[in-house]
PDB file of C-alpha atoms in Angstrom:
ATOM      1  CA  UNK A 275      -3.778 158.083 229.940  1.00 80.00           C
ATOM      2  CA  UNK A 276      -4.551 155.828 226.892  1.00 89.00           C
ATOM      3  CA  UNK A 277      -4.320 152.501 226.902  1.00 88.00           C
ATOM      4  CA  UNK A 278      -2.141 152.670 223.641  1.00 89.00           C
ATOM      5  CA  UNK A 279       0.069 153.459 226.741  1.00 89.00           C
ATOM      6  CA  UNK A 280       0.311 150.972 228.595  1.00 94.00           C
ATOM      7  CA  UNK A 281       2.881 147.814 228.001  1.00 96.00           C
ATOM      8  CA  UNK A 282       2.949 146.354 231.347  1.00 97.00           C
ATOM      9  CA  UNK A 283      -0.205 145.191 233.768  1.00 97.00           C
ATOM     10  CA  UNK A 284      -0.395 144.142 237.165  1.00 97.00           C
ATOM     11  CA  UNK A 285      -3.085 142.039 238.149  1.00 97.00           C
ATOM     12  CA  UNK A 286      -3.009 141.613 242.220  1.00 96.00           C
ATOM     13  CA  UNK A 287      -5.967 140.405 244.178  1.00 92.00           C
ATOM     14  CA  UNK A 288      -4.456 140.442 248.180  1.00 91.00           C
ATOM     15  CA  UNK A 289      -2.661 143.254 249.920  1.00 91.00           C
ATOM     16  CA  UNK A 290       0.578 140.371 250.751  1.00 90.00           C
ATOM     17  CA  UNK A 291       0.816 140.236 246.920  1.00 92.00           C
ATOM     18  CA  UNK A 292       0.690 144.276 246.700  1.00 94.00           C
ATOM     19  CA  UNK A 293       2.983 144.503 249.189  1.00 92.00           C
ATOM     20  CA  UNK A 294       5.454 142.430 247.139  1.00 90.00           C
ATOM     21  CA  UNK A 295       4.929 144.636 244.519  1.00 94.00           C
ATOM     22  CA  UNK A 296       4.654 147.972 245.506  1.00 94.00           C
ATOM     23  CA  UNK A 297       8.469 148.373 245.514  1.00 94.00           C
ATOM     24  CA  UNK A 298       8.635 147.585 241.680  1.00 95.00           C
ATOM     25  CA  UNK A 299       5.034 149.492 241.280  1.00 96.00           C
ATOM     26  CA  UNK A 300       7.243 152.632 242.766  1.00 96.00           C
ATOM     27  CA  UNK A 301      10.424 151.937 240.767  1.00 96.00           C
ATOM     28  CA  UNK A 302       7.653 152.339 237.428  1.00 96.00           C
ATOM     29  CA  UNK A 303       6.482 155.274 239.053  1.00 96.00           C
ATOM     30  CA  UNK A 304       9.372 156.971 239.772  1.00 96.00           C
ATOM     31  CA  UNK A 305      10.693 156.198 236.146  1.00 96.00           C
ATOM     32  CA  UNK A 306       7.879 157.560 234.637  1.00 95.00           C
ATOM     33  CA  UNK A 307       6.713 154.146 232.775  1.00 95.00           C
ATOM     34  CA  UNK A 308       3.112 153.637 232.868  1.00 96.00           C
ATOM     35  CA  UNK A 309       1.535 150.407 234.256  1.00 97.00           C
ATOM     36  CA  UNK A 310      -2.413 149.060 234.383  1.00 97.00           C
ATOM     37  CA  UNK A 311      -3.335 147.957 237.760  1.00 97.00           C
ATOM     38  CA  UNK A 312      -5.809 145.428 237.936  1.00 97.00           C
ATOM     39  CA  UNK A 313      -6.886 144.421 241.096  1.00 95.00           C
ATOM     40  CA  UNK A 314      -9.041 141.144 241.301  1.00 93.00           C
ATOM     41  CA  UNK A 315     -10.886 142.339 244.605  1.00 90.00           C
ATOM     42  CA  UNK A 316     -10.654 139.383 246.955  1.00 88.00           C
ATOM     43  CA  UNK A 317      -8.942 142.336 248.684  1.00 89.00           C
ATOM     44  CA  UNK A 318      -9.421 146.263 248.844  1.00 91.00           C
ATOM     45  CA  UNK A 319      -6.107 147.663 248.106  1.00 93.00           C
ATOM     46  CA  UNK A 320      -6.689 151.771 247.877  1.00 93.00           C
ATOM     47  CA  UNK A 321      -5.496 152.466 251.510  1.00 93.00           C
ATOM     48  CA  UNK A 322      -2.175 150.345 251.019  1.00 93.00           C
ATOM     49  CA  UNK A 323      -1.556 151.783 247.891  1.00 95.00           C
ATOM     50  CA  UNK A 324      -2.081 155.190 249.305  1.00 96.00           C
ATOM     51  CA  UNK A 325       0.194 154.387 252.166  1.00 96.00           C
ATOM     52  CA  UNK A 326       2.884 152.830 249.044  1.00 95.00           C
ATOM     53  CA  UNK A 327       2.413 155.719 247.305  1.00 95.00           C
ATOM     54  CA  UNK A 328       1.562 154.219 244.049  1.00 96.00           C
ATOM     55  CA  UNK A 329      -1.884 154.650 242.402  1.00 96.00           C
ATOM     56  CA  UNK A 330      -4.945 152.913 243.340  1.00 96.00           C
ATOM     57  CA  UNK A 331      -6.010 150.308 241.225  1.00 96.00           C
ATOM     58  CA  UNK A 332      -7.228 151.287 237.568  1.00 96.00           C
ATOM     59  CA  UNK A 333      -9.710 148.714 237.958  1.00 96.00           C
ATOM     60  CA  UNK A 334     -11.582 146.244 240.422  1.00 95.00           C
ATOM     61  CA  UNK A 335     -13.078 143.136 238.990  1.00 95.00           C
ATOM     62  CA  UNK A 336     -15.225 142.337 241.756  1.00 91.00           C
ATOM     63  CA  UNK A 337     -16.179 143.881 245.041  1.00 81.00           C
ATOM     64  CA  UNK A 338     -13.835 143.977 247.710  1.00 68.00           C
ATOM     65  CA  UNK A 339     -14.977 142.445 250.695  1.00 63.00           C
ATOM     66  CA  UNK A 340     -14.565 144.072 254.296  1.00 61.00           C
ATOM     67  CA  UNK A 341     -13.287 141.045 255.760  1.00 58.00           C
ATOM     68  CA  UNK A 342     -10.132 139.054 255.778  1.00 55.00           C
ATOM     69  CA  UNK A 343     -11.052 136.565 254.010  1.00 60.00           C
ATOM     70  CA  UNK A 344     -13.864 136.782 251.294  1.00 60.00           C
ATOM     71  CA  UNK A 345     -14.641 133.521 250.769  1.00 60.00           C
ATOM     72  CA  UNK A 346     -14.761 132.325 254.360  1.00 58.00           C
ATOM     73  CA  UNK A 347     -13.703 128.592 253.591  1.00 59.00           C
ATOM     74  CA  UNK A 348     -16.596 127.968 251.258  1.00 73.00           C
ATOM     75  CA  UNK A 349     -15.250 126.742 247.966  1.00 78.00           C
ATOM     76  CA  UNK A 350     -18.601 126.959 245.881  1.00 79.00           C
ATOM     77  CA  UNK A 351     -18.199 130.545 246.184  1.00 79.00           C
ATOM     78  CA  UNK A 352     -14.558 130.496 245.733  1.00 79.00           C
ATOM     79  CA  UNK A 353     -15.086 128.210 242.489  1.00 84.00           C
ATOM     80  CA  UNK A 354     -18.108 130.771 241.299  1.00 85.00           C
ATOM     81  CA  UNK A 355     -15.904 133.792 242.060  1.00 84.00           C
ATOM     82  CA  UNK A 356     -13.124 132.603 240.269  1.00 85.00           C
ATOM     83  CA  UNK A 357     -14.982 131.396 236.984  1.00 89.00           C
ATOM     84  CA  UNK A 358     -15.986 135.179 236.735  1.00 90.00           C
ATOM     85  CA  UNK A 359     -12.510 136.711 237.894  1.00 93.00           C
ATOM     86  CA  UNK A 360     -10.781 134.228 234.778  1.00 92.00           C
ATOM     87  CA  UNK A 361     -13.210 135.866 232.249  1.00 94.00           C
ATOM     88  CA  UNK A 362     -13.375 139.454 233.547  1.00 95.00           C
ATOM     89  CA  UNK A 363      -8.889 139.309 233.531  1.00 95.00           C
ATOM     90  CA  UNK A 364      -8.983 138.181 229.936  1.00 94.00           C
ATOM     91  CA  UNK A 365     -11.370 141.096 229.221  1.00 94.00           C
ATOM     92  CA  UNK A 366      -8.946 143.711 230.551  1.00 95.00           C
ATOM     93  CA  UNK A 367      -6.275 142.433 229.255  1.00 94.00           C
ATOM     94  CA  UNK A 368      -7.501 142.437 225.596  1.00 93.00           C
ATOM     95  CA  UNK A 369      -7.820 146.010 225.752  1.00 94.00           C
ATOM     96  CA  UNK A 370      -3.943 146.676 226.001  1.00 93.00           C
ATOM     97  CA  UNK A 371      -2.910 146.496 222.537  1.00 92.00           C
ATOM     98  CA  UNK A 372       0.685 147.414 223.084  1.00 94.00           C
ATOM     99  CA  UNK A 373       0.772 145.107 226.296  1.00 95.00           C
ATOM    100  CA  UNK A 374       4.363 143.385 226.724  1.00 96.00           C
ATOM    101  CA  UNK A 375       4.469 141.392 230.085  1.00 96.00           C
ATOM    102  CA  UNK A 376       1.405 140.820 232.510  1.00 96.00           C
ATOM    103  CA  UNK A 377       2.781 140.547 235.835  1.00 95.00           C
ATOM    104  CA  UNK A 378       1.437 138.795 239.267  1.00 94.00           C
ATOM    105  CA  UNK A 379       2.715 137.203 242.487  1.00 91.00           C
ATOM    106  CA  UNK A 380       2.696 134.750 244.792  1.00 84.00           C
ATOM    107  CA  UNK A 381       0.021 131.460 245.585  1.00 81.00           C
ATOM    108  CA  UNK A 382      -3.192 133.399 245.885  1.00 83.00           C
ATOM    109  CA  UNK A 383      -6.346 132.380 244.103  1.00 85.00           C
ATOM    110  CA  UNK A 384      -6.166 135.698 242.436  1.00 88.00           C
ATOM    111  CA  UNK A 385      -2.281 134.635 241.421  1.00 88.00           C
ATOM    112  CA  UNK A 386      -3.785 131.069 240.007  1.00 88.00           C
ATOM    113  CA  UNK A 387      -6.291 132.664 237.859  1.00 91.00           C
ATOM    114  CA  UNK A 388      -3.845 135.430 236.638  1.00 92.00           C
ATOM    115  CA  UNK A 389      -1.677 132.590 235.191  1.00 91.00           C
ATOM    116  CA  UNK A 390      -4.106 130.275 233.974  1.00 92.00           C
ATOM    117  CA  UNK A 391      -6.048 133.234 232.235  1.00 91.00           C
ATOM    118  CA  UNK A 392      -3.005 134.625 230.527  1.00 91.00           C
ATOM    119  CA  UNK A 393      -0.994 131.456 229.590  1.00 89.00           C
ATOM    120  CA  UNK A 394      -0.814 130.285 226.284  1.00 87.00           C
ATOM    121  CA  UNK A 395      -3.099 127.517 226.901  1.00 87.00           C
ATOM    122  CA  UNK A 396      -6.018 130.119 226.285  1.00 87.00           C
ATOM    123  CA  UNK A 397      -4.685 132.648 224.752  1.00 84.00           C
ATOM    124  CA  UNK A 398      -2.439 131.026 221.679  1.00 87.00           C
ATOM    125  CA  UNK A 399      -1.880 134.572 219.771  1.00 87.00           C
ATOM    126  CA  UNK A 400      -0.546 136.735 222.651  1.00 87.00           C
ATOM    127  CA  UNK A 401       2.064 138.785 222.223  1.00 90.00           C
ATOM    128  CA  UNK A 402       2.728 139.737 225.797  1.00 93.00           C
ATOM    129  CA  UNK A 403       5.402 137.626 228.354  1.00 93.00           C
ATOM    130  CA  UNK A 404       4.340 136.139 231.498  1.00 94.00           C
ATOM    131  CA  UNK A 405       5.866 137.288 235.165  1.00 92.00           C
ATOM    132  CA  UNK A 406       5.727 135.526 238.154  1.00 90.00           C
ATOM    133  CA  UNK A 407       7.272 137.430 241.155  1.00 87.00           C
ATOM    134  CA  UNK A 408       8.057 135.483 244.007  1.00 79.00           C
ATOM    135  CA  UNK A 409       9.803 136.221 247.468  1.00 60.00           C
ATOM    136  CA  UNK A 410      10.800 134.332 249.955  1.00 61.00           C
ATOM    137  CA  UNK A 411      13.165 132.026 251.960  1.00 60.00           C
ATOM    138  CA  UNK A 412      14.983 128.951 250.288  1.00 64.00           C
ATOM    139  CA  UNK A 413      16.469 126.761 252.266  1.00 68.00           C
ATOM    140  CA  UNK A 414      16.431 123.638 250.506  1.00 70.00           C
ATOM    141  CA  UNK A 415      16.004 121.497 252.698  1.00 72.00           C
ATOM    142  CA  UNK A 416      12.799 119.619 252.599  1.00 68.00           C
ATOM    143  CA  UNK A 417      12.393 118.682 255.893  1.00 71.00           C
ATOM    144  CA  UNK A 418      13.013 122.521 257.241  1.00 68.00           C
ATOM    145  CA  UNK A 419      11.746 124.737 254.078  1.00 59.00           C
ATOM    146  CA  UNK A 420      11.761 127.353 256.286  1.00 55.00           C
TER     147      UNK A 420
END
């Protein structure tokens, strides 16, 4: 595939955030519209997306760690890995010339450098729409969000 072809990216960095996403991932997929995965590697998502039955990322930006966590509460490395990850989503994303809407989920750093490296802030020509997916309970009450 081309990608002329794409008009639609994902960028997801932790299998809770592909798991959110798989189910519109598959809905693409099923209707025959073409996304770019991205993944952002602070997880390794091939075996869930096997096990979704969506493709495996069209590209990693970093290397997936074996562990749980891959920055293990040091936020040097976080900070380091996430100066890199801004640049390197930019990058990607420039190469989608017919790219419409760039979407991510949930609270992750991987979701906080998706939309600072796609807002308008640094990227005052785009053409492409924003999309943040996010799931869960509202119970408005502030005392019992939950």
């Amino acid at each position: 595939m081309k990608l002329e072809d794409f008009s639609i990216a994902f960028v997801i960095g932790t299998r809770a955030e592909l798991i959110k996403c798989f189910p519109l991932m598959l809905e693409l997929k099923n209707n025959k519209i073409p996304y770019y995965f991205i993944s952002t590697g602070q997880h390794n998502l091939n075996e869930f997306s096997k096990q979704f039955g969506i493709k495996s990322p069209d590209i990693v930006l970093s290397l997936e760690s074996g562990k749980s966590s891959k920055f293990n509460s040091k936020i040097s490395k976080a900070l380091v890995w996430g100066v890199g990850i801004f640049f390197k989503i930019k990058r990607e994303l420039k190469k989608l010339p017919n790219l419409k809407y760039v979407i991510y989920h949930g609270d992750t750093m991987s979701t906080g450098l998706a939309s600072v490296s796609t807002s308008k802030m640094f990227n005052w020509f785009k053409k492409y729409k924003n999309v943040h997916l996010e799931a869960g309970l509202r119970s408005f009450n502030n005392k019992e969000p939950f």
